[in-house]
Coordinates of C-alpha atoms in Angstrom, one line a residue:
Chain A
X18 CA -41.4 31.6 -22.2
X19 CA -40.7 28.0 -23.2
X20 CA -37.6 26.6 -24.7
X21 CA -38.0 24.5 -27.8
X22 CA -38.3 20.8 -27.0
X23 CA -35.0 20.0 -28.7
X24 CA -33.1 22.6 -26.7
X25 CA -34.6 21.3 -23.5
X26 CA -33.6 17.8 -24.3
X27 CA -30.1 19.0 -24.9
X28 CA -30.0 20.9 -21.6
X29 CA -31.4 17.9 -19.6
X30 CA -29.1 15.3 -21.3
X31 CA -25.9 17.2 -21.6
X32 CA -24.7 17.2 -17.9
X33 CA -24.8 13.4 -17.7
X34 CA -23.3 13.1 -21.2
X35 CA -20.5 15.4 -20.4
X36 CA -19.9 13.6 -17.2
X37 CA -19.7 10.2 -19.0
X38 CA -17.4 11.6 -21.7
X39 CA -15.1 13.3 -19.3
X40 CA -14.9 10.8 -16.5
X41 CA -15.4 7.6 -18.3
X42 CA -14.6 7.8 -22.0
X43 CA -11.6 10.1 -21.9
X44 CA -9.8 8.3 -19.0
X45 CA -10.4 4.9 -20.6
X46 CA -9.1 6.2 -24.0
X47 CA -6.0 7.5 -22.2
X48 CA -5.6 4.1 -20.5
X49 CA -6.0 2.4 -23.9
X50 CA -3.4 4.6 -25.5
X51 CA -1.0 4.2 -22.6
X52 CA -1.2 0.4 -22.9
X53 CA 0.7 0.5 -26.2
X54 CA 3.5 2.7 -24.8
X55 CA 6.7 1.2 -23.4
X56 CA 8.8 1.5 -20.4
X57 CA 12.0 3.5 -21.1
X58 CA 14.3 4.3 -18.2
X59 CA 13.8 6.5 -16.2
X60 CA 10.1 6.6 -17.0
X61 CA 8.1 5.5 -20.1
X62 CA 7.6 6.8 -23.7
X63 CA 5.0 6.8 -26.4
X64 CA 5.1 3.8 -28.7
X65 CA 2.8 1.6 -30.5
X66 CA 3.5 -2.0 -29.7
X67 CA 1.9 -5.0 -28.1
X68 CA 4.7 -5.8 -25.7
X69 CA 2.7 -5.1 -22.6
X70 CA -0.1 -7.5 -23.6
X71 CA 2.5 -10.1 -24.5
X72 CA 4.1 -9.6 -21.1
X73 CA 0.7 -10.2 -19.4
X74 CA 0.5 -13.6 -21.2
X75 CA 4.1 -14.7 -21.1
X76 CA 5.0 -13.7 -17.5
X77 CA 3.1 -16.1 -15.3
X78 CA 2.9 -13.7 -12.3
X79 CA 0.0 -11.8 -13.9
X80 CA -2.2 -14.9 -14.7
X81 CA -1.4 -16.3 -11.4
X82 CA -2.5 -13.2 -9.6
X83 CA -5.6 -12.9 -11.8
X84 CA -6.7 -16.4 -11.0
X85 CA -6.1 -15.9 -7.3
X86 CA -8.2 -12.7 -7.4
X87 CA -11.0 -14.5 -9.2
X88 CA -10.8 -17.3 -6.6
X89 CA -10.9 -14.9 -3.7
X90 CA -13.7 -12.8 -5.2
X91 CA -15.7 -15.9 -6.0
X92 CA -15.4 -17.2 -2.5
X93 CA -16.4 -13.8 -1.1
X94 CA -19.5 -13.8 -3.2
X95 CA -20.3 -17.4 -2.3
X96 CA -20.0 -16.8 1.5
X97 CA -21.9 -13.6 1.2
X98 CA -24.8 -15.4 -0.6
X99 CA -24.8 -18.2 2.0
X100 CA -25.1 -15.8 4.7
X101 CA -27.2 -13.2 3.1
X102 CA -30.0 -15.3 1.5
X103 CA -31.2 -17.0 4.8
X104 CA -30.9 -13.6 6.5
X105 CA -33.0 -11.8 3.9
X106 CA -35.5 -14.7 3.8
X107 CA -35.8 -14.6 7.6
X108 CA -36.4 -10.8 7.5
X109 CA -39.1 -11.0 4.8
X110 CA -40.9 -14.1 5.9
X111 CA -40.4 -14.6 9.6
X112 CA -40.1 -11.1 11.1
X113 CA -43.7 -9.9 11.3
X114 CA -43.1 -6.6 13.0
X115 CA -42.2 -3.9 10.4
X116 CA -40.2 -1.8 12.8
X117 CA -38.2 -4.9 13.9
X118 CA -37.6 -5.9 10.3
X119 CA -36.5 -2.4 9.4
X120 CA -34.1 -2.4 12.3
X121 CA -32.6 -5.8 11.4
X122 CA -32.2 -4.7 7.8
X123 CA -30.5 -1.5 8.8
X124 CA -28.2 -3.5 11.1
X125 CA -26.7 -5.1 8.0
X126 CA -26.7 -2.0 5.8
X127 CA -25.6 0.5 8.5
X128 CA -21.9 -0.5 8.4
X129 CA -21.8 0.9 4.9
X130 CA -21.8 4.3 6.5
X131 CA -18.6 3.6 8.3
X132 CA -15.3 4.0 6.4
X133 CA -14.3 0.8 4.7
X134 CA -10.7 1.4 5.9
X135 CA -11.8 1.6 9.5
X136 CA -13.9 -1.6 9.2
X137 CA -11.0 -3.5 7.6
X138 CA -8.6 -2.2 10.2
X139 CA -11.0 -3.4 12.9
X140 CA -10.7 -6.9 11.6
X141 CA -6.9 -6.7 12.2
X142 CA -7.5 -6.0 15.9
X143 CA -9.9 -8.9 16.1
X144 CA -7.9 -11.5 14.2
X145 CA -4.4 -10.6 15.3
X146 CA -2.1 -12.9 17.4
X147 CA -2.8 -10.7 20.4
X148 CA -6.3 -9.8 19.1
X149 CA -9.7 -10.1 20.5
X150 CA -10.4 -13.6 19.0
X151 CA -7.2 -15.1 20.3
X152 CA -7.6 -13.5 23.7
X153 CA -11.1 -15.0 23.9
X154 CA -10.0 -18.5 22.8
X155 CA -7.1 -18.5 25.2
X156 CA -9.1 -17.2 28.2
X157 CA -11.8 -19.8 27.6
X158 CA -9.1 -22.5 27.4
X159 CA -10.0 -23.5 23.8
X160 CA -6.4 -22.6 22.8
X161 CA -3.4 -23.0 25.0
X162 CA -1.6 -20.2 23.3
X163 CA -2.5 -17.6 20.7
X164 CA -2.7 -18.8 17.2
X165 CA -1.4 -16.8 14.2
X166 CA -3.6 -18.5 11.7
X167 CA -6.4 -16.0 11.8
X168 CA -4.5 -13.0 10.3
X169 CA -2.3 -12.3 7.3
X170 CA -3.5 -15.0 5.0
X171 CA -6.2 -15.5 2.3
X172 CA -8.8 -16.6 4.8
X173 CA -8.6 -13.4 6.7
X174 CA -9.0 -11.5 3.4
X175 CA -12.1 -13.5 2.5
X176 CA -13.6 -12.9 6.0
X177 CA -12.9 -9.2 5.8
X178 CA -14.1 -8.8 2.3
X179 CA -17.3 -10.8 3.0
X180 CA -18.0 -8.7 6.0
X181 CA -17.5 -5.5 4.1
X182 CA -19.4 -6.3 0.9
X183 CA -22.3 -8.4 2.4
X184 CA -24.7 -5.5 2.4
X185 CA -24.5 -5.4 -1.4
X186 CA -25.8 -9.1 -1.3
X187 CA -28.5 -8.5 1.3
X188 CA -30.0 -5.5 -0.3
X189 CA -30.9 -6.9 -3.7
X190 CA -32.0 -10.3 -2.3
X191 CA -34.2 -8.6 0.2
X192 CA -35.8 -6.4 -2.4
X193 CA -36.4 -9.4 -4.7
X194 CA -37.9 -11.5 -1.9
X195 CA -40.1 -8.7 -0.8
X196 CA -41.6 -8.2 -4.2
X197 CA -42.8 -11.8 -4.5
X198 CA -46.6 -11.6 -4.1
X199 CA -47.7 -13.6 -1.1
X200 CA -50.6 -15.0 -3.0
X201 CA -48.2 -17.0 -5.2
X202 CA -46.9 -18.8 -2.1
X203 CA -50.5 -19.3 -0.9
X204 CA -51.5 -20.7 -4.3
X205 CA -48.5 -23.1 -4.1
X206 CA -49.6 -24.3 -0.7
X207 CA -53.2 -24.6 -1.9
X208 CA -52.0 -26.8 -4.8
X209 CA -50.5 -29.2 -2.3
X210 CA -46.8 -28.1 -2.4
X211 CA -44.8 -28.4 0.8
X212 CA -42.7 -25.6 2.2
X213 CA -39.5 -26.9 0.6
X214 CA -41.1 -27.5 -2.8
X215 CA -42.7 -24.0 -2.7
X216 CA -39.2 -22.5 -1.9
X217 CA -37.5 -24.4 -4.7
X218 CA -40.2 -23.9 -7.3
X219 CA -41.5 -20.5 -6.5
X220 CA -39.5 -18.4 -4.1
X221 CA -36.0 -19.3 -5.3
X222 CA -36.6 -18.8 -9.0
X223 CA -38.4 -15.5 -8.4
X224 CA -35.6 -14.2 -6.2
X225 CA -32.8 -15.2 -8.7
X226 CA -32.7 -11.7 -10.1
X227 CA -31.6 -10.5 -6.6
X228 CA -29.1 -13.3 -6.1
X229 CA -27.6 -12.5 -9.5
X230 CA -27.4 -8.8 -8.8
X231 CA -25.9 -9.4 -5.4
X232 CA -23.4 -11.9 -6.8
X233 CA -22.3 -9.6 -9.5
X234 CA -21.9 -6.6 -7.1
X235 CA -20.0 -8.5 -4.5
X236 CA -17.8 -10.2 -7.0
X237 CA -16.9 -7.1 -8.9
X238 CA -16.2 -5.2 -5.7
X239 CA -14.0 -8.0 -4.2
X240 CA -12.4 -8.4 -7.6
X241 CA -11.2 -4.8 -7.7
X242 CA -10.2 -4.6 -4.0
X243 CA -6.7 -3.9 -2.9
X244 CA -7.1 -2.6 0.7
X245 CA -7.8 -6.1 2.2
X246 CA -4.6 -7.5 0.8
X247 CA -2.7 -4.5 2.3
X248 CA -4.3 -4.6 5.7
X249 CA -5.1 -8.2 6.5
X250 CA -3.5 -10.1 3.6
X251 CA -0.3 -12.1 4.1
X252 CA 2.7 -12.7 1.7
X253 CA 0.4 -14.8 -0.6
X254 CA -2.5 -12.3 -0.7
X255 CA -1.5 -10.2 -3.7
X256 CA -4.7 -9.2 -5.7
X257 CA -4.7 -8.0 -9.3
X258 CA -5.4 -4.4 -8.1
X259 CA -2.3 -4.5 -6.0
X260 CA -0.3 -5.4 -9.1
X261 CA -1.9 -2.5 -11.0
X262 CA -1.1 -0.2 -8.0
X263 CA 2.5 -1.4 -8.1
X264 CA 2.8 -0.9 -11.8
X265 CA 1.6 2.7 -11.4
X266 CA 3.7 3.2 -8.3
X267 CA 6.9 1.6 -7.4
X268 CA 7.5 0.0 -10.8
X269 CA 6.7 3.1 -12.7
X270 CA 5.4 1.0 -15.6
X271 CA 2.2 2.8 -16.5
X272 CA 2.0 1.2 -19.9
X273 CA 1.9 -2.3 -18.3
X274 CA -0.4 -1.1 -15.6
X275 CA -2.8 0.3 -18.2
X276 CA -2.9 -2.9 -20.2
X277 CA -3.6 -4.8 -17.0
X278 CA -6.3 -2.3 -16.0
X279 CA -8.0 -2.8 -19.4
X280 CA -7.9 -6.6 -19.1
X281 CA -9.5 -6.2 -15.7
X282 CA -12.1 -3.9 -17.1
X283 CA -12.9 -6.4 -19.9
X284 CA -13.4 -9.2 -17.3
X285 CA -15.7 -7.1 -15.2
X286 CA -17.7 -6.1 -18.3
X287 CA -17.9 -9.7 -19.3
X288 CA -19.2 -10.7 -15.9
X289 CA -21.8 -7.9 -16.0
X290 CA -23.1 -8.9 -19.4
X291 CA -23.3 -12.6 -18.4
X292 CA -25.2 -11.7 -15.2
X293 CA -27.4 -9.5 -17.3
X294 CA -28.3 -12.5 -19.4
X295 CA -28.9 -14.6 -16.3
X296 CA -31.2 -12.0 -15.0
X297 CA -33.2 -12.0 -18.2
X298 CA -33.2 -15.8 -18.1
X299 CA -34.9 -15.5 -14.7
X300 CA -37.6 -13.4 -16.4
X301 CA -38.1 -15.9 -19.2
X302 CA -36.6 -13.6 -21.8
X303 CA -33.2 -15.1 -22.3
X304 CA -31.6 -13.9 -25.5
Chain B
X28 CA -2.6 -1.3 26.9
X29 CA -2.1 -2.1 23.3
X30 CA -5.6 -1.1 22.5
X31 CA -4.9 2.2 24.2
X32 CA -1.8 2.7 22.2
X33 CA -3.8 2.1 19.0
X34 CA -6.5 4.4 20.0
X35 CA -4.0 7.1 20.8
X36 CA -2.4 6.5 17.5
X37 CA -5.7 6.8 15.7
X38 CA -6.6 10.0 17.6
X39 CA -3.3 11.5 16.8
X40 CA -3.8 10.6 13.2
X41 CA -7.1 12.4 13.3
X42 CA -5.4 15.4 15.0
X43 CA -2.7 15.5 12.2
X44 CA -5.4 15.3 9.6
X45 CA -7.3 18.1 11.3
X46 CA -4.1 20.2 11.4
X47 CA -3.4 19.3 7.8
X48 CA -6.7 20.7 6.5
X49 CA -6.4 23.9 8.4
X50 CA -6.0 26.7 5.8
X51 CA -2.5 28.0 5.8
X52 CA -2.4 31.4 7.2
X53 CA 1.4 31.5 6.8
X54 CA 3.1 33.5 4.1
X55 CA 4.2 30.5 2.2
X56 CA 3.6 26.7 2.1
X57 CA 5.7 23.7 1.4
X58 CA 4.5 20.3 0.4
X59 CA 7.1 17.7 1.0
X60 CA 7.1 14.1 0.0
X61 CA 9.4 12.3 2.4
X62 CA 10.1 9.6 4.9
X63 CA 8.3 9.2 8.2
X64 CA 10.3 11.2 10.8
X65 CA 11.6 13.8 8.4
X66 CA 8.7 16.2 9.1
X67 CA 8.4 15.8 12.8
X68 CA 6.8 18.7 14.6
X69 CA 9.7 18.8 17.1
X70 CA 11.7 20.7 14.5
X71 CA 9.2 21.5 11.8
X72 CA 7.0 23.6 14.1
X73 CA 9.9 26.0 15.1
X74 CA 10.8 26.2 11.4
X75 CA 7.2 27.1 10.5
X76 CA 7.1 29.8 13.1
X77 CA 10.5 31.3 12.1
X78 CA 10.0 31.0 8.3
X79 CA 6.3 31.6 7.9
X80 CA 6.2 28.5 5.6
X81 CA 3.6 26.0 6.4
X82 CA 4.8 22.5 5.9
X83 CA 2.6 19.6 4.9
X84 CA 4.1 16.2 4.6
X85 CA 3.2 13.1 2.6
X86 CA 5.1 9.9 3.4
X87 CA 6.6 7.3 1.2
X88 CA 7.3 3.6 2.0
X89 CA 9.9 3.1 -0.6
X90 CA 12.4 5.0 -2.7
X91 CA 10.6 3.8 -5.7
X92 CA 7.6 5.9 -4.6
X93 CA 9.2 9.2 -5.4
X94 CA 9.3 9.0 -9.2
X95 CA 5.7 7.8 -9.7
X96 CA 4.3 10.5 -7.5
X97 CA 6.3 13.2 -9.4
X98 CA 5.5 11.6 -12.8
X99 CA 1.8 12.1 -12.0
X100 CA 2.6 15.8 -12.2
X101 CA 0.2 18.5 -11.0
X102 CA 2.7 20.6 -9.0
X103 CA 1.7 19.0 -5.8
X104 CA 5.1 18.6 -4.1
X105 CA 7.8 21.2 -3.6
X106 CA 10.5 19.0 -1.9
X107 CA 11.4 15.3 -2.0
X108 CA 13.9 13.3 -0.1
X109 CA 15.0 10.2 -2.0
X110 CA 18.1 8.1 -1.2
X111 CA 21.2 8.3 -3.2
X112 CA 20.2 5.3 -5.4
X113 CA 17.0 7.0 -6.6
X114 CA 18.2 10.5 -7.3
X115 CA 19.6 10.0 -10.8
X116 CA 16.3 8.9 -12.4
X117 CA 14.6 12.0 -11.0
X118 CA 17.3 14.3 -12.5
X119 CA 17.2 12.4 -15.8
X120 CA 13.4 12.7 -16.0
X121 CA 13.6 16.5 -15.3
X122 CA 11.5 16.1 -12.2
X123 CA 13.8 18.1 -10.0
X124 CA 15.7 21.4 -10.5
X125 CA 19.3 22.4 -9.9
X126 CA 20.1 23.9 -6.5
X127 CA 22.0 27.1 -6.0
X128 CA 24.2 26.0 -3.2
X129 CA 25.4 29.6 -2.8
X130 CA 22.1 30.2 -1.1
X131 CA 22.8 27.7 1.6
X132 CA 25.2 29.2 4.2
X133 CA 26.1 25.8 5.7
X134 CA 26.6 23.9 2.4
X135 CA 30.4 23.7 2.7
X136 CA 30.1 22.0 6.1
X137 CA 28.4 18.9 4.7
X138 CA 30.6 15.9 4.3
X139 CA 32.6 16.5 1.0
X140 CA 32.0 12.9 0.0
X141 CA 28.2 13.4 0.1
X142 CA 28.3 16.8 -1.7
X143 CA 30.3 15.4 -4.5
X144 CA 28.3 12.1 -4.9
X145 CA 27.4 11.2 -8.5
X146 CA 23.8 10.8 -7.6
X147 CA 23.3 14.5 -6.9
X148 CA 25.7 16.0 -9.4
X149 CA 24.9 16.3 -13.1
X150 CA 26.3 18.5 -15.8
X151 CA 28.2 20.5 -13.2
X152 CA 25.1 21.3 -11.3
X153 CA 24.0 20.2 -7.8
X154 CA 20.5 18.7 -7.5
X155 CA 20.4 17.5 -3.9
X156 CA 21.2 18.4 -0.4
X157 CA 22.5 15.5 1.7
X158 CA 20.5 15.3 4.8
X159 CA 21.0 12.0 6.6
X160 CA 22.6 8.6 6.3
X161 CA 22.6 5.2 7.8
X162 CA 22.2 1.5 7.3
X163 CA 19.5 -1.0 6.5
X164 CA 20.2 -3.1 9.5
X165 CA 18.3 -6.0 11.0
X166 CA 16.4 -6.2 14.2
X167 CA 15.0 -8.8 16.5
X168 CA 13.0 -9.2 19.7
X169 CA 15.5 -9.8 22.4
X170 CA 13.4 -12.2 24.5
X171 CA 12.8 -14.5 21.5
X172 CA 16.5 -15.1 20.9
X173 CA 18.5 -16.6 23.7
X174 CA 21.4 -16.6 21.2
X175 CA 21.5 -13.3 19.3
X176 CA 21.3 -13.8 15.5
X177 CA 24.4 -12.8 13.6
X178 CA 23.5 -14.0 10.1
X179 CA 20.9 -13.3 7.5
X180 CA 20.2 -17.1 7.7
X181 CA 18.1 -16.3 10.8
X182 CA 15.5 -14.7 8.4
X183 CA 15.3 -18.2 6.6
X184 CA 15.1 -20.2 9.8
X185 CA 12.1 -22.5 9.7
X186 CA 11.9 -22.5 13.5
X187 CA 10.9 -18.8 13.1
X188 CA 8.2 -19.6 10.6
X189 CA 5.4 -17.0 10.8
X190 CA 7.5 -14.5 12.8
X191 CA 9.6 -13.1 10.1
X192 CA 9.1 -9.9 8.1
X193 CA 10.9 -8.2 5.3
X194 CA 10.7 -4.7 3.8
X195 CA 8.4 -4.7 0.7
X196 CA 11.1 -3.1 -1.5
X197 CA 13.4 -4.1 -4.2
X198 CA 16.1 -4.3 -1.4
X199 CA 14.7 -7.7 -0.6
X200 CA 16.6 -8.8 -3.6
X201 CA 19.8 -7.4 -2.1
X202 CA 19.2 -9.3 1.1
X203 CA 18.6 -12.6 -0.7
X204 CA 21.6 -12.2 -3.0
X205 CA 23.9 -11.6 0.0
X206 CA 22.7 -14.8 1.6
X207 CA 23.6 -16.5 -1.7
X208 CA 27.1 -15.0 -1.4
X209 CA 26.6 -12.6 -4.3
X210 CA 28.0 -9.5 -2.8
X211 CA 28.0 -7.4 -5.9
X212 CA 24.3 -6.8 -5.1
X213 CA 23.9 -3.7 -7.5
X214 CA 25.3 -5.6 -10.5
X215 CA 23.6 -9.0 -10.2
X216 CA 23.6 -11.1 -13.4
X217 CA 20.3 -12.6 -14.5
X218 CA 21.3 -15.9 -13.0
X219 CA 22.1 -14.3 -9.7
X220 CA 18.8 -12.5 -9.8
X221 CA 17.0 -15.7 -10.4
X222 CA 18.9 -17.3 -7.5
X223 CA 17.9 -14.4 -5.2
X224 CA 14.3 -14.9 -6.3
X225 CA 14.5 -18.6 -5.5
X226 CA 15.8 -17.7 -2.0
X227 CA 13.0 -15.3 -1.5
X228 CA 10.4 -17.9 -2.6
X229 CA 12.0 -20.4 -0.2
X230 CA 11.6 -17.8 2.5
X231 CA 8.0 -16.8 1.7
X232 CA 6.2 -19.5 3.7
X233 CA 8.0 -18.3 6.8
X234 CA 7.0 -14.6 6.2
X235 CA 4.2 -13.2 8.4
X236 CA 3.9 -10.0 6.4
X237 CA 6.1 -7.9 4.1
X238 CA 6.2 -4.5 5.8
X239 CA 5.8 -1.3 3.8
X240 CA 6.0 1.6 6.2
X241 CA 7.9 2.3 9.5
X242 CA 4.5 2.6 11.2
X243 CA 3.5 -0.9 9.9
X244 CA 6.8 -2.5 11.1
X245 CA 6.4 -1.0 14.5
X246 CA 2.8 -2.2 14.7
X247 CA 3.8 -5.8 13.7
X248 CA 6.3 -6.0 16.5
X249 CA 4.1 -4.2 19.0
X250 CA 1.2 -6.6 18.3
X251 CA 3.4 -9.7 18.8
X252 CA 3.2 -10.7 15.1
X253 CA 6.9 -10.8 14.2
X254 CA 10.2 -11.4 15.9
X255 CA 12.8 -10.5 13.3
X256 CA 13.0 -8.3 10.2
X257 CA 15.2 -5.7 8.5
X258 CA 14.8 -2.1 9.5
X259 CA 15.9 1.5 8.8
X260 CA 18.7 1.5 11.4
X261 CA 17.9 3.7 14.4
X262 CA 14.3 4.6 13.6
X263 CA 11.8 1.7 14.2
X264 CA 13.9 0.3 17.0
X265 CA 13.8 3.7 18.7
X266 CA 10.1 3.9 18.3
X267 CA 9.7 0.4 19.7
X268 CA 12.0 0.8 22.7
X269 CA 10.1 4.0 23.5
X270 CA 7.0 1.8 23.7
X271 CA 8.8 -0.7 25.9
X272 CA 9.4 -3.3 23.3
X273 CA 12.9 -4.7 23.8
X274 CA 14.3 -5.0 20.2
X275 CA 18.0 -4.9 19.2
X276 CA 19.6 -4.1 15.9
X277 CA 22.4 -6.0 14.2
X278 CA 24.5 -5.8 11.1
X279 CA 24.7 -9.4 9.9
X280 CA 28.0 -11.2 8.8
X281 CA 26.6 -10.8 5.3
X282 CA 26.9 -7.0 5.8
X283 CA 24.1 -4.4 5.4
X284 CA 23.3 -1.7 2.8
X285 CA 24.0 1.9 3.5
X286 CA 22.1 5.0 2.3
X287 CA 22.3 8.8 2.1
X288 CA 19.0 10.7 1.8
X289 CA 19.0 14.0 -0.1
X290 CA 16.5 16.9 -0.3
X291 CA 15.7 17.8 -3.9
X292 CA 13.6 20.7 -5.2
X293 CA 10.8 19.7 -7.5
X294 CA 11.1 21.4 -10.9
X295 CA 9.2 24.7 -11.3
X296 CA 8.0 24.8 -7.7
X297 CA 6.0 28.0 -6.9
X298 CA 7.4 27.8 -3.4
X299 CA 11.1 28.1 -4.1
X300 CA 11.7 30.7 -1.4
X301 CA 10.3 28.4 1.3
X302 CA 12.2 25.4 -0.2
X303 CA 15.5 27.2 0.3
X304 CA 14.6 28.2 3.8
X305 CA 13.8 24.6 4.5
X306 CA 17.1 23.4 3.0
X307 CA 19.0 25.9 5.1
X308 CA 17.3 24.6 8.2
X309 CA 17.7 21.0 7.2
X310 CA 21.6 21.2 7.2
X311 CA 21.7 23.4 10.2
X312 CA 21.6 22.3 13.9
X313 CA 17.8 22.4 14.0
X314 CA 17.3 20.1 11.1
X315 CA 20.3 17.8 11.7
X316 CA 19.8 17.2 15.4
X317 CA 16.0 17.4 15.0
X318 CA 16.1 14.6 12.5
X319 CA 18.6 12.5 14.4
X320 CA 16.7 12.8 17.6
X321 CA 13.5 11.4 16.0
X322 CA 14.9 8.9 13.6
X323 CA 18.3 7.8 15.1
X324 CA 19.9 8.4 11.7
X325 CA 23.3 10.0 11.3
X326 CA 23.6 13.6 10.2
X327 CA 25.2 14.9 7.0
X328 CA 26.6 18.1 8.4
X329 CA 29.3 17.1 11.1
X330 CA 29.8 20.7 12.1
X331 CA 26.2 21.2 13.0
X332 CA 26.1 17.7 14.5
X333 CA 29.0 18.4 16.8
X334 CA 27.4 21.6 17.9
X335 CA 24.1 20.0 18.9
X336 CA 24.9 16.3 19.8
X337 CA 26.3 15.0 22.9
X338 CA 29.8 13.6 22.5
X339 CA 28.5 10.1 23.0
X340 CA 25.8 10.5 20.5
X341 CA 28.3 12.0 18.0
X342 CA 30.4 8.9 18.3
X343 CA 27.5 6.4 18.4
X344 CA 26.2 7.8 15.1
X345 CA 29.6 7.4 13.5
X346 CA 29.8 11.2 12.8
X347 CA 33.5 11.1 13.5
X348 CA 33.9 8.2 11.1
X349 CA 32.0 8.6 7.8
X350 CA 34.3 5.9 6.5
X351 CA 31.9 3.6 8.4
X352 CA 29.5 4.2 5.5
X353 CA 32.1 2.7 3.2
X354 CA 32.1 -0.5 5.1
X355 CA 28.4 -0.8 4.2
X356 CA 27.1 -1.6 0.7
X357 CA 26.1 2.0 -0.2
X358 CA 23.0 2.0 -2.4
X359 CA 23.6 2.5 -6.1
X360 CA 21.4 3.6 -8.9
X361 CA 20.5 0.5 -10.9
X362 CA 19.9 2.4 -14.1
X363 CA 17.9 0.5 -16.7
X364 CA 18.3 -2.6 -14.6
X365 CA 16.0 -1.1 -12.0
X366 CA 13.0 -2.5 -13.9
X367 CA 14.6 -6.0 -13.9
X368 CA 15.1 -5.8 -10.1
X369 CA 11.6 -4.4 -9.5
X370 CA 10.1 -7.1 -11.7
X371 CA 12.0 -9.8 -9.9
X372 CA 10.6 -8.7 -6.6
X373 CA 7.0 -8.3 -8.0
X374 CA 7.2 -11.8 -9.3
X375 CA 8.2 -13.1 -5.8
X376 CA 5.3 -11.2 -4.2
X377 CA 2.8 -12.5 -6.8
X378 CA 3.5 -16.2 -5.9

């Protein structure tokens, strides 16, 4: 007994469709509606007004936090790239033994299996005034007394976030580099190109899709993070997600929090669409 | 040693989680949203055994956490324990239900002043059971201060840069306003609020971290990060002293805030029976001295406190002198101004 093709299509497609509608479309619609409500003591009430969006523009605290978040997320992506690219290149081109390559690859990816919270917390014990780093520096005589500059500031947030999200940079770059046919590199060498020229003209352009994918992922993940600010950030480490959490929490201003969340969503969507174009640019089909 | 403490902490957290997910075999259950220390096993375990009500606690770090958690709905919590400044919004929003005080045999023993407080009385009905009270005092590491601090100015001392912490709560505004000499901290004008904000911004470069839970504050002192902060009088200093960290509390010349915590029953709880059993326990000897022993806070029922405290403890906790609370700046509901205060604090944090 076979079901008609149409029914089969419906059956196959409906679970993901229902999932998307229930968990993506409905929540965002609710968020969208909430963003026009207003805060009325003791909670908030339905309304249709643009006050929340006006507040986001007129009160400098939101733009300031947004810019800081973009700065931190950008630096996290940049440092991840600077570390991940040479590592992935080394794995693909220098490590000949497949088992060793696999092991080194897993060494970077494996921390993903450990709870993010635990990994971020570990950095606290490393960077603290009485932490491992300070103990080491004092015992080796590099510092005369423990320094407090390693923890509770934006640098410690960037270090932690880079560590936490770097696998998302290594994986796509590794995949992109591995896909480059070796004969292209050989052809480049045959035509008299040096190693540097081959890298710049062949390897790098062909791996750009991995770089863009990695940059997008690490940026978006860091952009939405709020745990690092809480655990290792200092008084100047507030991220945009912390502000949203505060609006939905202590401030009990869900309408403003919703407006902020939508702005954040738009920024992330914009980044994804730009990176999508970049990726197509890499494939020569920029549109 | 420190690492060991941390590890023990982590392990006990795991143990607590493990206990938390064990299916309740008891007759009833009770989910409470409360402060650290108010669901300590030392008095909760005997309650569970006697009542058959399994207690699961979730902790808040600020009085402003109660309303949002209840606003999210879902019938998750049965009991909450906000301070007297945060009870009125919960009543106004309909998040909590009236309490039949006739069902509490010890009700009449609670300080009359607490029972009749505006914050828990509305339309002739009672909405809260006073549980504990105390001050938001200040605390410092003894060996870092040859001359003990006496003023809030110590929290603005550039010499202590990087070793100061302040509670991540709207009360930061209260602290800054008092340093400015604005003592009517619950009725600050916009100008006074702006001045308090400026004070906090001036302090910000000196701040190591704003603390948000008792555990975090203890950790900050314990790991040598901070030397001075505000604190929930009695609690964190007790925890630190138990770990051998020599801290001392003080009420600055600019005075300190006072608070009274109240148990409230969440509207339409399915576990009302257990909730009343809990309230009965809370204001009897088990609850009152159980809480005091863990938190160092004063008790709301002086009769129970007298029966279970040592005479010295009774005096030390000002149980014979509830007028002590009047000398503090007792937290008040800010009403619609709450948003303005909260926003002022958010703005400082965002800089």
